[in-house]
JSON list of C-alpha atoms in Angstrom, two decimals:
[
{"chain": "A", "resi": 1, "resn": "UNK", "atom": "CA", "xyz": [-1.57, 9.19, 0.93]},
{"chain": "A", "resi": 2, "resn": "UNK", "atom": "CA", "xyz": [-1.86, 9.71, 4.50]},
{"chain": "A", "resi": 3, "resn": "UNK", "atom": "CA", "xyz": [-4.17, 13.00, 5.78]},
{"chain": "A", "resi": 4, "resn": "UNK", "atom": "CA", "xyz": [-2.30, 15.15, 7.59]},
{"chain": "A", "resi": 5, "resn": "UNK", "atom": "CA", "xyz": [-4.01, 14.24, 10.94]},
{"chain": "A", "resi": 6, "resn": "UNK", "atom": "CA", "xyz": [-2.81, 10.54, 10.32]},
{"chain": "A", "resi": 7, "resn": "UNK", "atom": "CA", "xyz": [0.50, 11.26, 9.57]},
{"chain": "A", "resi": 8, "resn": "UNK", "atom": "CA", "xyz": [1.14, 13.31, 12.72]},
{"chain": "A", "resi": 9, "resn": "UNK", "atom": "CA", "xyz": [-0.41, 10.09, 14.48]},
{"chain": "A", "resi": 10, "resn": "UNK", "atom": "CA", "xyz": [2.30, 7.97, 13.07]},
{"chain": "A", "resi": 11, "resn": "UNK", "atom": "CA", "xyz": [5.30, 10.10, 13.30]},
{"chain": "A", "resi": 12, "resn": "UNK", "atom": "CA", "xyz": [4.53, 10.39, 17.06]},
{"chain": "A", "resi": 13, "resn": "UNK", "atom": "CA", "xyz": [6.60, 12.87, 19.39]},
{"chain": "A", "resi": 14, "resn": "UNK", "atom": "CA", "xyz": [8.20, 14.58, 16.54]},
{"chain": "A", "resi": 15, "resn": "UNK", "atom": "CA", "xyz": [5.24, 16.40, 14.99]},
{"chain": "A", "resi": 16, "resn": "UNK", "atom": "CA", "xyz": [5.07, 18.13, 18.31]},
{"chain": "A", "resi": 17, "resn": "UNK", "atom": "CA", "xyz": [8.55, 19.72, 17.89]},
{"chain": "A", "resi": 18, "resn": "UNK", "atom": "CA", "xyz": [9.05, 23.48, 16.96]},
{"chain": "A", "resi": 19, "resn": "UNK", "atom": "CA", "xyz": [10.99, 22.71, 14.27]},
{"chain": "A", "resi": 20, "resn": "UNK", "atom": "CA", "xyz": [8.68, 20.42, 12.38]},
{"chain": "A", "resi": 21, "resn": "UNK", "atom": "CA", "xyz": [5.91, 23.17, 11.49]},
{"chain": "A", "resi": 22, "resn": "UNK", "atom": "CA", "xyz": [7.41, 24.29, 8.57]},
{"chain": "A", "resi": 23, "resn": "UNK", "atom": "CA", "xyz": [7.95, 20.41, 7.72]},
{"chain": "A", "resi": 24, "resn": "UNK", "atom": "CA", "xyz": [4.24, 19.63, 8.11]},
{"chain": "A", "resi": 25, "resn": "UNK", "atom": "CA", "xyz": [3.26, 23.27, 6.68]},
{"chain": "A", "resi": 26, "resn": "UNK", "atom": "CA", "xyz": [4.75, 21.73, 3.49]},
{"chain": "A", "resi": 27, "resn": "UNK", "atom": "CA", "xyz": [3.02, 18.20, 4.13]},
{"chain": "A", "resi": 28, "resn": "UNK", "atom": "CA", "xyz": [-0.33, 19.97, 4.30]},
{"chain": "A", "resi": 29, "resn": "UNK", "atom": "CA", "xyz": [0.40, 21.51, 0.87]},
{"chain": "A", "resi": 30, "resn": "UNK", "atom": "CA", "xyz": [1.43, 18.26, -0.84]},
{"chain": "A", "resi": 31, "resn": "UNK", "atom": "CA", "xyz": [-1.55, 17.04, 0.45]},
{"chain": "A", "resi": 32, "resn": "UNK", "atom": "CA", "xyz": [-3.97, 19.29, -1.49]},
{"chain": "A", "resi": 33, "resn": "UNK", "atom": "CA", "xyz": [-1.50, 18.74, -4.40]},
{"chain": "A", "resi": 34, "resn": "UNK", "atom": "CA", "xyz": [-2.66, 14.98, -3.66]},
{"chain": "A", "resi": 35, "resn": "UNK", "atom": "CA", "xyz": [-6.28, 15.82, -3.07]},
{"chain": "A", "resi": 36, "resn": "UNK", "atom": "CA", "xyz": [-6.23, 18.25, -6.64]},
{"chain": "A", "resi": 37, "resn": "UNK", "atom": "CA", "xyz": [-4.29, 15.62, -9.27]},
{"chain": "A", "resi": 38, "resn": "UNK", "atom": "CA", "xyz": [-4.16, 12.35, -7.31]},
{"chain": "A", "resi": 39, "resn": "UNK", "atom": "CA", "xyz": [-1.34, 9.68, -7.75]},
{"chain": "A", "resi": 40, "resn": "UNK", "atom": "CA", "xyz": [1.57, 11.35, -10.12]},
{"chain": "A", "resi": 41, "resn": "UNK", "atom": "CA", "xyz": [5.08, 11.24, -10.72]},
{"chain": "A", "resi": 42, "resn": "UNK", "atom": "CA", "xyz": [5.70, 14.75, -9.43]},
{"chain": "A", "resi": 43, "resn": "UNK", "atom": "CA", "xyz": [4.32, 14.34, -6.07]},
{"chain": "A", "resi": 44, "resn": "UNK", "atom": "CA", "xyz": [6.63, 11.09, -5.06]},
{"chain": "A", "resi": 45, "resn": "UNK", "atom": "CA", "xyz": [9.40, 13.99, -6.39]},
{"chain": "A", "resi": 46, "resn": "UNK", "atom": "CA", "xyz": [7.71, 16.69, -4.19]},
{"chain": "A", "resi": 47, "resn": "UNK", "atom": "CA", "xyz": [7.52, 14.25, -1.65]},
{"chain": "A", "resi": 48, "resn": "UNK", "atom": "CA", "xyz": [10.89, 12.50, -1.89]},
{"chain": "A", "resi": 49, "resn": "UNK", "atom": "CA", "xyz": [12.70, 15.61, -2.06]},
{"chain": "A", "resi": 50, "resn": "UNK", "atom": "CA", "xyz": [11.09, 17.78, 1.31]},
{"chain": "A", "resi": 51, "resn": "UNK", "atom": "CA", "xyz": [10.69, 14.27, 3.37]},
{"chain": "A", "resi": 52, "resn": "UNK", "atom": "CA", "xyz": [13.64, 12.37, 2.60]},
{"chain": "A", "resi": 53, "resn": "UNK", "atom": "CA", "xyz": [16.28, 13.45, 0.50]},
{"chain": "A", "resi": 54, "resn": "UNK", "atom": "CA", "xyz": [16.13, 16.74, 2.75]},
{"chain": "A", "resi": 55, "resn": "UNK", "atom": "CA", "xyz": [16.49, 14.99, 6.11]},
{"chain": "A", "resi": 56, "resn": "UNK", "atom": "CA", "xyz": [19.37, 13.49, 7.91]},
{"chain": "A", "resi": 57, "resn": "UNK", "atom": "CA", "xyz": [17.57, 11.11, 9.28]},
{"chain": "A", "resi": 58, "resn": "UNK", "atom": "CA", "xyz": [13.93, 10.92, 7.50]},
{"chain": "A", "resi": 59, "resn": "UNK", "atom": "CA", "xyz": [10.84, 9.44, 9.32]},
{"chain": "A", "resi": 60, "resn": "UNK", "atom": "CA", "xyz": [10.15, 5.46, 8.71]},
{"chain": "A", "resi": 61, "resn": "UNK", "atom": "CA", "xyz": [6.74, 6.25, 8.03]},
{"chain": "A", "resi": 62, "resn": "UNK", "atom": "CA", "xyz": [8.03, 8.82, 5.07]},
{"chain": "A", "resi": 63, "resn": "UNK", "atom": "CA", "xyz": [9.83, 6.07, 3.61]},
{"chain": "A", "resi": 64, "resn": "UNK", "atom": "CA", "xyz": [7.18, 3.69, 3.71]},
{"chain": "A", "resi": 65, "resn": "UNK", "atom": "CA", "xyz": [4.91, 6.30, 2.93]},
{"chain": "A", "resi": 66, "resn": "UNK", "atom": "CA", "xyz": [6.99, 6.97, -0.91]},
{"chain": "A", "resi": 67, "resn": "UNK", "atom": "CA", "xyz": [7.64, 3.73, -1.47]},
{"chain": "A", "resi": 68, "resn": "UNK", "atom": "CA", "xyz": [3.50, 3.19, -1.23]},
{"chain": "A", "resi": 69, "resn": "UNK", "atom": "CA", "xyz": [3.23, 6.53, -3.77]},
{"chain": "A", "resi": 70, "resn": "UNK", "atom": "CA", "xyz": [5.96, 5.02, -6.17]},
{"chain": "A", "resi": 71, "resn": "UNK", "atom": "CA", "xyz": [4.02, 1.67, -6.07]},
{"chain": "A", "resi": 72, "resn": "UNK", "atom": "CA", "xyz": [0.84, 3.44, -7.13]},
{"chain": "A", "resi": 73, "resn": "UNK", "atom": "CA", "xyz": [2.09, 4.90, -10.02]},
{"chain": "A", "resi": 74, "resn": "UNK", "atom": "CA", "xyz": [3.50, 1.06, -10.79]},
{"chain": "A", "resi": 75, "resn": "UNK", "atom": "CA", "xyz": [7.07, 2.92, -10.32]},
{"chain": "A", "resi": 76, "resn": "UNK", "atom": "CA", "xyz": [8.47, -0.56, -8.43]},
{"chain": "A", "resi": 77, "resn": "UNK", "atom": "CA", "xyz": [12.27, -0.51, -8.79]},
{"chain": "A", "resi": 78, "resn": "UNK", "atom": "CA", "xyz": [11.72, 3.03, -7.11]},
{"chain": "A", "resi": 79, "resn": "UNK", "atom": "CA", "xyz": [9.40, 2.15, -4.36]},
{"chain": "A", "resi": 80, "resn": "UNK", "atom": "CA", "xyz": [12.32, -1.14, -3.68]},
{"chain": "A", "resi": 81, "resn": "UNK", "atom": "CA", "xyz": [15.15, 1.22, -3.44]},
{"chain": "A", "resi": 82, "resn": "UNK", "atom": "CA", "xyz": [13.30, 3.74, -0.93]},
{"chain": "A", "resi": 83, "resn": "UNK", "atom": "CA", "xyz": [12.28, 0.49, 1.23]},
{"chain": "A", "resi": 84, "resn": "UNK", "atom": "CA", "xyz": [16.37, -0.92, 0.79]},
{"chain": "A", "resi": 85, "resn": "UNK", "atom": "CA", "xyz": [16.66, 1.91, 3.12]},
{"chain": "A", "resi": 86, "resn": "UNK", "atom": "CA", "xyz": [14.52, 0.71, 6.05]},
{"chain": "A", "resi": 87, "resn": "UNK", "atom": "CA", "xyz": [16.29, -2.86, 5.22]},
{"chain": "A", "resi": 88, "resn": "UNK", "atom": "CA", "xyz": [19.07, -2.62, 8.50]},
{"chain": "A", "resi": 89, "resn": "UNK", "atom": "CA", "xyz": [17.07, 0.05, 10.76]},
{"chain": "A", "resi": 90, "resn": "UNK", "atom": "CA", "xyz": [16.06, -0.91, 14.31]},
{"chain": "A", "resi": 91, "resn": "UNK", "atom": "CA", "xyz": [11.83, -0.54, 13.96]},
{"chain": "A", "resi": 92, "resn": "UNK", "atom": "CA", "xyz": [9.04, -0.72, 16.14]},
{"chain": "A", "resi": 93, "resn": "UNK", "atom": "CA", "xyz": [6.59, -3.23, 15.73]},
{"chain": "A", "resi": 94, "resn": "UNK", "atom": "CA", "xyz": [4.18, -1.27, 13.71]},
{"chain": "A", "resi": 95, "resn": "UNK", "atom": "CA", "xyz": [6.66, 0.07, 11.51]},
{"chain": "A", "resi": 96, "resn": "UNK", "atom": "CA", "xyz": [8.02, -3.08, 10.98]},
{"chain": "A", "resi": 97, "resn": "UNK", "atom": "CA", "xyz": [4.79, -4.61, 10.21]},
{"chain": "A", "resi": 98, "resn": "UNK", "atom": "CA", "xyz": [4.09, -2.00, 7.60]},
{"chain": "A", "resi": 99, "resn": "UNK", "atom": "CA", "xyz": [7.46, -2.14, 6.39]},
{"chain": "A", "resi": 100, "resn": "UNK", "atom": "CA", "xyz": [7.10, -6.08, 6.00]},
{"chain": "A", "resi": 101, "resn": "UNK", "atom": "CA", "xyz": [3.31, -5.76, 3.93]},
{"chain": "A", "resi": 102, "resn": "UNK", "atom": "CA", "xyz": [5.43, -3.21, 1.55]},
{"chain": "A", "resi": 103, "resn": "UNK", "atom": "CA", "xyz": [7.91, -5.48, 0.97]},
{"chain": "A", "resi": 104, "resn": "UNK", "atom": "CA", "xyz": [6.37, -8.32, 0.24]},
{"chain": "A", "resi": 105, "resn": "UNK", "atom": "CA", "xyz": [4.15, -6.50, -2.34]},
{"chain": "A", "resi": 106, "resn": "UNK", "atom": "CA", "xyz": [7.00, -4.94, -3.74]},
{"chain": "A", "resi": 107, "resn": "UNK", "atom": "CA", "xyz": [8.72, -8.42, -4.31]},
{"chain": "A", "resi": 108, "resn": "UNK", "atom": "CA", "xyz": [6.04, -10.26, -5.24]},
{"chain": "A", "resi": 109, "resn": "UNK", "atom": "CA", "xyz": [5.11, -7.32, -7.98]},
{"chain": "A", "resi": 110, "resn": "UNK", "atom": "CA", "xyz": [8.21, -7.29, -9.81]},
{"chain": "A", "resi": 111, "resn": "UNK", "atom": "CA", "xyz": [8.52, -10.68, -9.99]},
{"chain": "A", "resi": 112, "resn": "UNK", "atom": "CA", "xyz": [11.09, -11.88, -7.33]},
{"chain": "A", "resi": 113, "resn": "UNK", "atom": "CA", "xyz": [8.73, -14.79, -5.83]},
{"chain": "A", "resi": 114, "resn": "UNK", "atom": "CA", "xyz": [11.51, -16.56, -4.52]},
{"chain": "A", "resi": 115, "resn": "UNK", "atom": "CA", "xyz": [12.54, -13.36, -2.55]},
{"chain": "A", "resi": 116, "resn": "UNK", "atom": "CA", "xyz": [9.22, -12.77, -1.89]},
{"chain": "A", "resi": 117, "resn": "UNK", "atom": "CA", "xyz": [8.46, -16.02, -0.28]},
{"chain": "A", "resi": 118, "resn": "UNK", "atom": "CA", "xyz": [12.14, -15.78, 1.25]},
{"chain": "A", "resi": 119, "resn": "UNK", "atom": "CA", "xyz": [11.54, -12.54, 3.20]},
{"chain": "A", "resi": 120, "resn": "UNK", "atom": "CA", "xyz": [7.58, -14.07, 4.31]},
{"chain": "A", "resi": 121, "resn": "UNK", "atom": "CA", "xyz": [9.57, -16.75, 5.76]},
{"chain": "A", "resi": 122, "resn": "UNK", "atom": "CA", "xyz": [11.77, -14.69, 7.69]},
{"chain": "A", "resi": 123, "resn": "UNK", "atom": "CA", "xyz": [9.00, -12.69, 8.76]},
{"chain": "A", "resi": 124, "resn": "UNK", "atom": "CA", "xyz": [6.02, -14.55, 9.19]},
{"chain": "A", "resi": 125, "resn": "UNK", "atom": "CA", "xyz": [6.45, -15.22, 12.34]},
{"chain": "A", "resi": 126, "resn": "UNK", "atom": "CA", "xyz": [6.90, -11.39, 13.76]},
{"chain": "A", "resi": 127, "resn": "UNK", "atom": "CA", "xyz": [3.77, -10.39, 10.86]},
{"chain": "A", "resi": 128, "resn": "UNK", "atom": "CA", "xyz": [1.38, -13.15, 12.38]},
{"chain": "A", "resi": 129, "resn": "UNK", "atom": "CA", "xyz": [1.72, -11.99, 16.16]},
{"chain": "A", "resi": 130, "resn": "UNK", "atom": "CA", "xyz": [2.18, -8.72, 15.56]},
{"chain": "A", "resi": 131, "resn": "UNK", "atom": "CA", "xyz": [-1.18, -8.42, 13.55]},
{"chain": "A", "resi": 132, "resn": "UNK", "atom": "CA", "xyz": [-3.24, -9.41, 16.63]},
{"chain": "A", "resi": 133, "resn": "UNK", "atom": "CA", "xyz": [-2.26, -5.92, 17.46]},
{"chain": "A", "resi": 134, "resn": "UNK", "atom": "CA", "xyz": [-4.19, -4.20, 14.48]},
{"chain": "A", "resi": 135, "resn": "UNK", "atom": "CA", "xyz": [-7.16, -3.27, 12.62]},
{"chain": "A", "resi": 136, "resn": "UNK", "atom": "CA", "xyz": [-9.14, -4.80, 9.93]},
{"chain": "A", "resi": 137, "resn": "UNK", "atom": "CA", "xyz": [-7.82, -2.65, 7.37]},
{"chain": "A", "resi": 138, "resn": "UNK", "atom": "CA", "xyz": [-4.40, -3.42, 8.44]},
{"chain": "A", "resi": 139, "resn": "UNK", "atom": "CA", "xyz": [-4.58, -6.96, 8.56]},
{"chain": "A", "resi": 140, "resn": "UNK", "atom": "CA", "xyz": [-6.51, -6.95, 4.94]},
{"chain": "A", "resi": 141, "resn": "UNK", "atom": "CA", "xyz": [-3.23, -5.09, 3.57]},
{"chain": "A", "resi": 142, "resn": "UNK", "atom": "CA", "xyz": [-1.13, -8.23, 5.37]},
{"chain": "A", "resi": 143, "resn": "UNK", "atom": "CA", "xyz": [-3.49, -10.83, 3.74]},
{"chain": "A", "resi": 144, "resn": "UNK", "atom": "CA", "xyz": [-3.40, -9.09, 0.40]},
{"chain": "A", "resi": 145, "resn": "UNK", "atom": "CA", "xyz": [0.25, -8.57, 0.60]},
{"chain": "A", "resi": 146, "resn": "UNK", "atom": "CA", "xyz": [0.95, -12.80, 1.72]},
{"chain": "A", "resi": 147, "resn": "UNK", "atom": "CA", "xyz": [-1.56, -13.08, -1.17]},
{"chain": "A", "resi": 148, "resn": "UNK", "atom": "CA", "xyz": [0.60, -10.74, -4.02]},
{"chain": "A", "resi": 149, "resn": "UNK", "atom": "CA", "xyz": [3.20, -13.73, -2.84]},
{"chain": "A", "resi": 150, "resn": "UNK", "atom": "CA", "xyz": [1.38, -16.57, -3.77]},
{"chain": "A", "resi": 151, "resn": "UNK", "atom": "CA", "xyz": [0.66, -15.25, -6.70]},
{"chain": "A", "resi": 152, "resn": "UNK", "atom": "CA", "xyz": [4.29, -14.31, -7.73]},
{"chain": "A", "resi": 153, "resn": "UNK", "atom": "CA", "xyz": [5.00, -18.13, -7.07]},
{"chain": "A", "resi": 154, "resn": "UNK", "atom": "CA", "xyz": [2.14, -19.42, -9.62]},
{"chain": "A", "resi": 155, "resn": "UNK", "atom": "CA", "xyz": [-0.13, -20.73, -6.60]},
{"chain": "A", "resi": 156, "resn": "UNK", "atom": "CA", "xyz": [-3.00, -19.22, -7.34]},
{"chain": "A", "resi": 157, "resn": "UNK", "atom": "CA", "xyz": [-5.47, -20.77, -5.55]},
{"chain": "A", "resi": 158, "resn": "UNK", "atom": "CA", "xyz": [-3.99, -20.53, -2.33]},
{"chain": "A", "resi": 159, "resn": "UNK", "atom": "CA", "xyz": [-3.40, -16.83, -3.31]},
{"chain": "A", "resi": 160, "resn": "UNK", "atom": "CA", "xyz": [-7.12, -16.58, -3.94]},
{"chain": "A", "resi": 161, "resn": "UNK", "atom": "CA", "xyz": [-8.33, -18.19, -0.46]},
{"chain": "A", "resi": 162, "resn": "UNK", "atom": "CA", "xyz": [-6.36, -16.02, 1.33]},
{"chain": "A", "resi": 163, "resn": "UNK", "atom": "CA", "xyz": [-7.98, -13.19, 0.37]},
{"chain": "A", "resi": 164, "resn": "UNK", "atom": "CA", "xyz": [-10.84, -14.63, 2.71]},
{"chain": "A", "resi": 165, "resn": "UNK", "atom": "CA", "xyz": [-8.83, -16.37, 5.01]},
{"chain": "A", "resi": 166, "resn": "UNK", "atom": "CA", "xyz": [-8.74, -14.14, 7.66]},
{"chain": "A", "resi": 167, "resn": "UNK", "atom": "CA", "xyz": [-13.01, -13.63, 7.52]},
{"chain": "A", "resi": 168, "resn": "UNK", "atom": "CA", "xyz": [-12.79, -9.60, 6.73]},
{"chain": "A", "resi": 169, "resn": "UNK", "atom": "CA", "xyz": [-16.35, -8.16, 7.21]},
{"chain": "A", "resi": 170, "resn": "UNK", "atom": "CA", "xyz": [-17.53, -5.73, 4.92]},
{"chain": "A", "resi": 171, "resn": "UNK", "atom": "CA", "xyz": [-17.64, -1.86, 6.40]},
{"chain": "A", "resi": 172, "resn": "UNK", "atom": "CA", "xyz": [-20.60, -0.43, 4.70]},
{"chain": "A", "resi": 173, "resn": "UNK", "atom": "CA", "xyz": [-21.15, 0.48, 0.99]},
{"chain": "A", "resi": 174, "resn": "UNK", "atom": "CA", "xyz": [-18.28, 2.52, 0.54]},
{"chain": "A", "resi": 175, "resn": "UNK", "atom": "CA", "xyz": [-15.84, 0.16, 2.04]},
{"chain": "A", "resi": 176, "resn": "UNK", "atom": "CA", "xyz": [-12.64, 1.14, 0.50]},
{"chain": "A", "resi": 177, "resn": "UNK", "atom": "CA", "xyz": [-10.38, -2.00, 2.02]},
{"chain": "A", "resi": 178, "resn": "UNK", "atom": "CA", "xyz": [-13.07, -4.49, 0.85]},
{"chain": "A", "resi": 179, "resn": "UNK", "atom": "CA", "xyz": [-12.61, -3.00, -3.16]},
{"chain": "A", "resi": 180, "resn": "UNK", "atom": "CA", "xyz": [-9.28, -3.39, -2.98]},
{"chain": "A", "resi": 181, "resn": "UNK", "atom": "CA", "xyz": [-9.36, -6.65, -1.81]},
{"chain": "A", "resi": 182, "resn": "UNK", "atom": "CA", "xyz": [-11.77, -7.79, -4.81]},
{"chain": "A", "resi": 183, "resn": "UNK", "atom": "CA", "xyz": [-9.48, -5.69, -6.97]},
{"chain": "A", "resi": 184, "resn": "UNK", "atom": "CA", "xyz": [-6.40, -8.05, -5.75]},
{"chain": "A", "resi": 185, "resn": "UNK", "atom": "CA", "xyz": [-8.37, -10.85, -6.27]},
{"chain": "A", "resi": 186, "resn": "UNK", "atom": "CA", "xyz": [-8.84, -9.29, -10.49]},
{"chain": "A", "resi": 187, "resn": "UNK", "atom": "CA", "xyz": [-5.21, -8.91, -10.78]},
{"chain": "A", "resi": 188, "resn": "UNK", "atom": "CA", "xyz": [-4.88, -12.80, -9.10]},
{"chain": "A", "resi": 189, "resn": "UNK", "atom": "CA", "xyz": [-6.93, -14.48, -11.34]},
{"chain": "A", "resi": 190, "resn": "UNK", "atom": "CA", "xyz": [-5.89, -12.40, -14.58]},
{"chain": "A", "resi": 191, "resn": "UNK", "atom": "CA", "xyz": [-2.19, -13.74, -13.61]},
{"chain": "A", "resi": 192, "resn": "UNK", "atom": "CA", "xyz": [-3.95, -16.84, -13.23]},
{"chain": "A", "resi": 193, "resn": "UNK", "atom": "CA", "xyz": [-5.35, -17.31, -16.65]},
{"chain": "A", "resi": 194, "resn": "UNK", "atom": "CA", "xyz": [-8.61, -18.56, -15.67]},
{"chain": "A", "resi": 195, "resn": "UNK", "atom": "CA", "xyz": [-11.32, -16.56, -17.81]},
{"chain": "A", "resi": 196, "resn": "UNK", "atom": "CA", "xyz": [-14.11, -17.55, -16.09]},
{"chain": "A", "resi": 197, "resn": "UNK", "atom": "CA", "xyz": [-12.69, -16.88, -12.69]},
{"chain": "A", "resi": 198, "resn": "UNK", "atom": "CA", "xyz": [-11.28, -13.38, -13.80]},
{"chain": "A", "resi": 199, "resn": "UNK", "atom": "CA", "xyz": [-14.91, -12.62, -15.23]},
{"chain": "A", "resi": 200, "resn": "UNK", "atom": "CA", "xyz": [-16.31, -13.50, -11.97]},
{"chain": "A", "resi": 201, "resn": "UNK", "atom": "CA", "xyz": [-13.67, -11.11, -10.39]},
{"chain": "A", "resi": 202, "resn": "UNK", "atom": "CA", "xyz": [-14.85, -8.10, -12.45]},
{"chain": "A", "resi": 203, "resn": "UNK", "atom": "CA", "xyz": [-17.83, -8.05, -11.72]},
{"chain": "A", "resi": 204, "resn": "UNK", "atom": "CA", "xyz": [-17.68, -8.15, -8.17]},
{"chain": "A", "resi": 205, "resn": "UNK", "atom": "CA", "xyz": [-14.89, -5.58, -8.08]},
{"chain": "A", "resi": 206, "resn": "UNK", "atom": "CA", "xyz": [-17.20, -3.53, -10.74]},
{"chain": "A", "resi": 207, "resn": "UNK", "atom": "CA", "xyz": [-20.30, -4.32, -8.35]},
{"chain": "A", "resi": 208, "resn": "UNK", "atom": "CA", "xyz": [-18.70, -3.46, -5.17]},
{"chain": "A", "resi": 209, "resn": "UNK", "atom": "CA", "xyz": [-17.78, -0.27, -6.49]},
{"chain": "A", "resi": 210, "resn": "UNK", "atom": "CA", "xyz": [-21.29, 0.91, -7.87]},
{"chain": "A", "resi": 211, "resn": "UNK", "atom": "CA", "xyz": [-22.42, 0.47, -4.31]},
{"chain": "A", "resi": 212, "resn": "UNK", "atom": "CA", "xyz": [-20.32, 3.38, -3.43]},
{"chain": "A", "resi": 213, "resn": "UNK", "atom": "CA", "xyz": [-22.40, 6.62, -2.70]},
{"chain": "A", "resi": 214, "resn": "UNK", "atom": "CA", "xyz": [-19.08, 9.09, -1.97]},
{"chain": "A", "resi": 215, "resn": "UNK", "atom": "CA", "xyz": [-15.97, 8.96, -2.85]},
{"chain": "A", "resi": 216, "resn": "UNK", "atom": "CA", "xyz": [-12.53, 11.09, -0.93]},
{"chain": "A", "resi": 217, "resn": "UNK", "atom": "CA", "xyz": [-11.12, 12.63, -3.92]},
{"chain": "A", "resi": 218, "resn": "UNK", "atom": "CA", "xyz": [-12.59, 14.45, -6.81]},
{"chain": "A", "resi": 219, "resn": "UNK", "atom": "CA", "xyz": [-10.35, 11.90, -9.18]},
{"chain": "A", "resi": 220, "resn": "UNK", "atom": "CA", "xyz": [-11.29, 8.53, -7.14]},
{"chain": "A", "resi": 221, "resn": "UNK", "atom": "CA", "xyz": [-13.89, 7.25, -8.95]},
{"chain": "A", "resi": 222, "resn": "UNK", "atom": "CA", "xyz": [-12.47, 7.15, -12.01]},
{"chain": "A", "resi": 223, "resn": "UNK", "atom": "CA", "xyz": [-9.13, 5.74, -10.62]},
{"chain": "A", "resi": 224, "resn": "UNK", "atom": "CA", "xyz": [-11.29, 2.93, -9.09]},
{"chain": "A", "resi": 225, "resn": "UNK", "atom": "CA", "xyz": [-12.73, 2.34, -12.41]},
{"chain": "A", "resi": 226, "resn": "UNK", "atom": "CA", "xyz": [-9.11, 2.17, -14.01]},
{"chain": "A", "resi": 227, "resn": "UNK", "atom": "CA", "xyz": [-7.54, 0.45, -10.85]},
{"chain": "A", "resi": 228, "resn": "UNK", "atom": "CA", "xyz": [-10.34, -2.60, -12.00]},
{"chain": "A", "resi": 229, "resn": "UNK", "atom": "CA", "xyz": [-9.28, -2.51, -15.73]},
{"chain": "A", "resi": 230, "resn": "UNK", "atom": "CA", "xyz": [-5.78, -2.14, -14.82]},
{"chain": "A", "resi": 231, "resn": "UNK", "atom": "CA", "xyz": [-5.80, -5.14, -12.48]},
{"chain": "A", "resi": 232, "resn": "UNK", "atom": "CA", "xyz": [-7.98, -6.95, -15.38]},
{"chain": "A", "resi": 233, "resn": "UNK", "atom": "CA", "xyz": [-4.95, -7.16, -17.49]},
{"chain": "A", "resi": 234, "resn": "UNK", "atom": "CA", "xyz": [-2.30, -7.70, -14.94]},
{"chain": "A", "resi": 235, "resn": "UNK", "atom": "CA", "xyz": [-1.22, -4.58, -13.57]},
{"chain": "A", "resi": 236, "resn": "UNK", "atom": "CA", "xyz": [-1.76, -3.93, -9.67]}
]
């Protein structure tokens, strides 16, 4: 979930009108709910409910913003019917880029690989240029996202290399992109089959994560720790 400082960044001009104090008052406190219990059912509610369901018109970023919640609690058929809602909108190019990685994972997570590869058709083009335009961490959730795809469609090995494709570099030891880019590459090779390359997977996901010296949320650790055994038997 976005901190409170980031999601004023990406709603833009509207968190500087009157009316939206109360809006981000309420924000801040599902935040700490966030920060207290970590991924659950009852904040994509709390959330749903005061940022979408409420509003006439809700924010892109809120949308994309549930749909990610929903997808961390593996609730996909939810997370797809928030992003349905983005699917005619006129975007800008960073929403549409981050509506496009969402997608994709969505797709490719429930199974719908020909969809999946369908809508990176249609899109690659826009998601290529665009992500000149971005930062690492953005362009590893593209990569991981093109990857989820190739994966959906059985072609694991091309799933796997582009994971490295785009030459990431690691961002110190607690270098929270780079995990779950190793954690990807778990859930990849579990889909795969390959024992020996999900073995190899682990423990670089597992090793990667011991070299972490902090952690954001009181909860983290251990949802790192289950994210890895999660992804180890095919859940992402």
């Amino acid at each position: 979930m976005l901190t409170p400082q980031e999601h004023k960044k990406h709603i833009g001009a509207k968190a500087l009108l009157p009316m939206y104090t109360a809006e981000m008052k309420k924000y801040e406190e599902l935040y700490l709910q966030f920060n207290r219990e970590g991924y659950t059912k009852e904040l994509c509610e709390a959330y749903a409910d005061a940022f979408i369901d409420a509003q006439k018109k809700p924010a892109v970023e809120d949308i994309v913003q549930i749909a990610r919640l929903y997808d961390r609690i593996h609730e996909l058929k939810n997370a797809q019917f928030y992003l349905d809602m983005l699917s005619d909108k006129k975007l800008t190019g960073d929403e549409r880029l981050r509506y496009c990685i969402e997608c994709i994972k969505n797709k490719s997570k429930l199974g719908h690989w020909r969809d999946a590869e369908d809508f990176r058709t249609e899109n690659i083009s826009f998601m290529q240029k665009y992500s000149e335009k971005v930062d690492m961490t953005q362009l590893a959730e593209m990569y991981i996202s093109l990857a989820l795809a190739d994966c959906a469609a059985k072609n694991y090995s091309k799933a796997g290399r582009l994971l490295t494709a785009f030459g990431y570099k690691p961002q110190g030891s607690n270098d929270a992109t780079l995990l779950e880019m190793m954690i990807t590459a778990v859930y990849i090779s579990a889909k795969s089959g390959d024992v020996e390359s999900l073995r190899a997977a682990i423990g670089n996901a597992q090793a990667c994560l011991n070299l972490f010296t902090s952690f954001e949320h009181p909860w983290s650790k251990d949802y790192l720790v289950d994210r890895i055994e999660d992804a180890a038997n095919g859940l992402l």
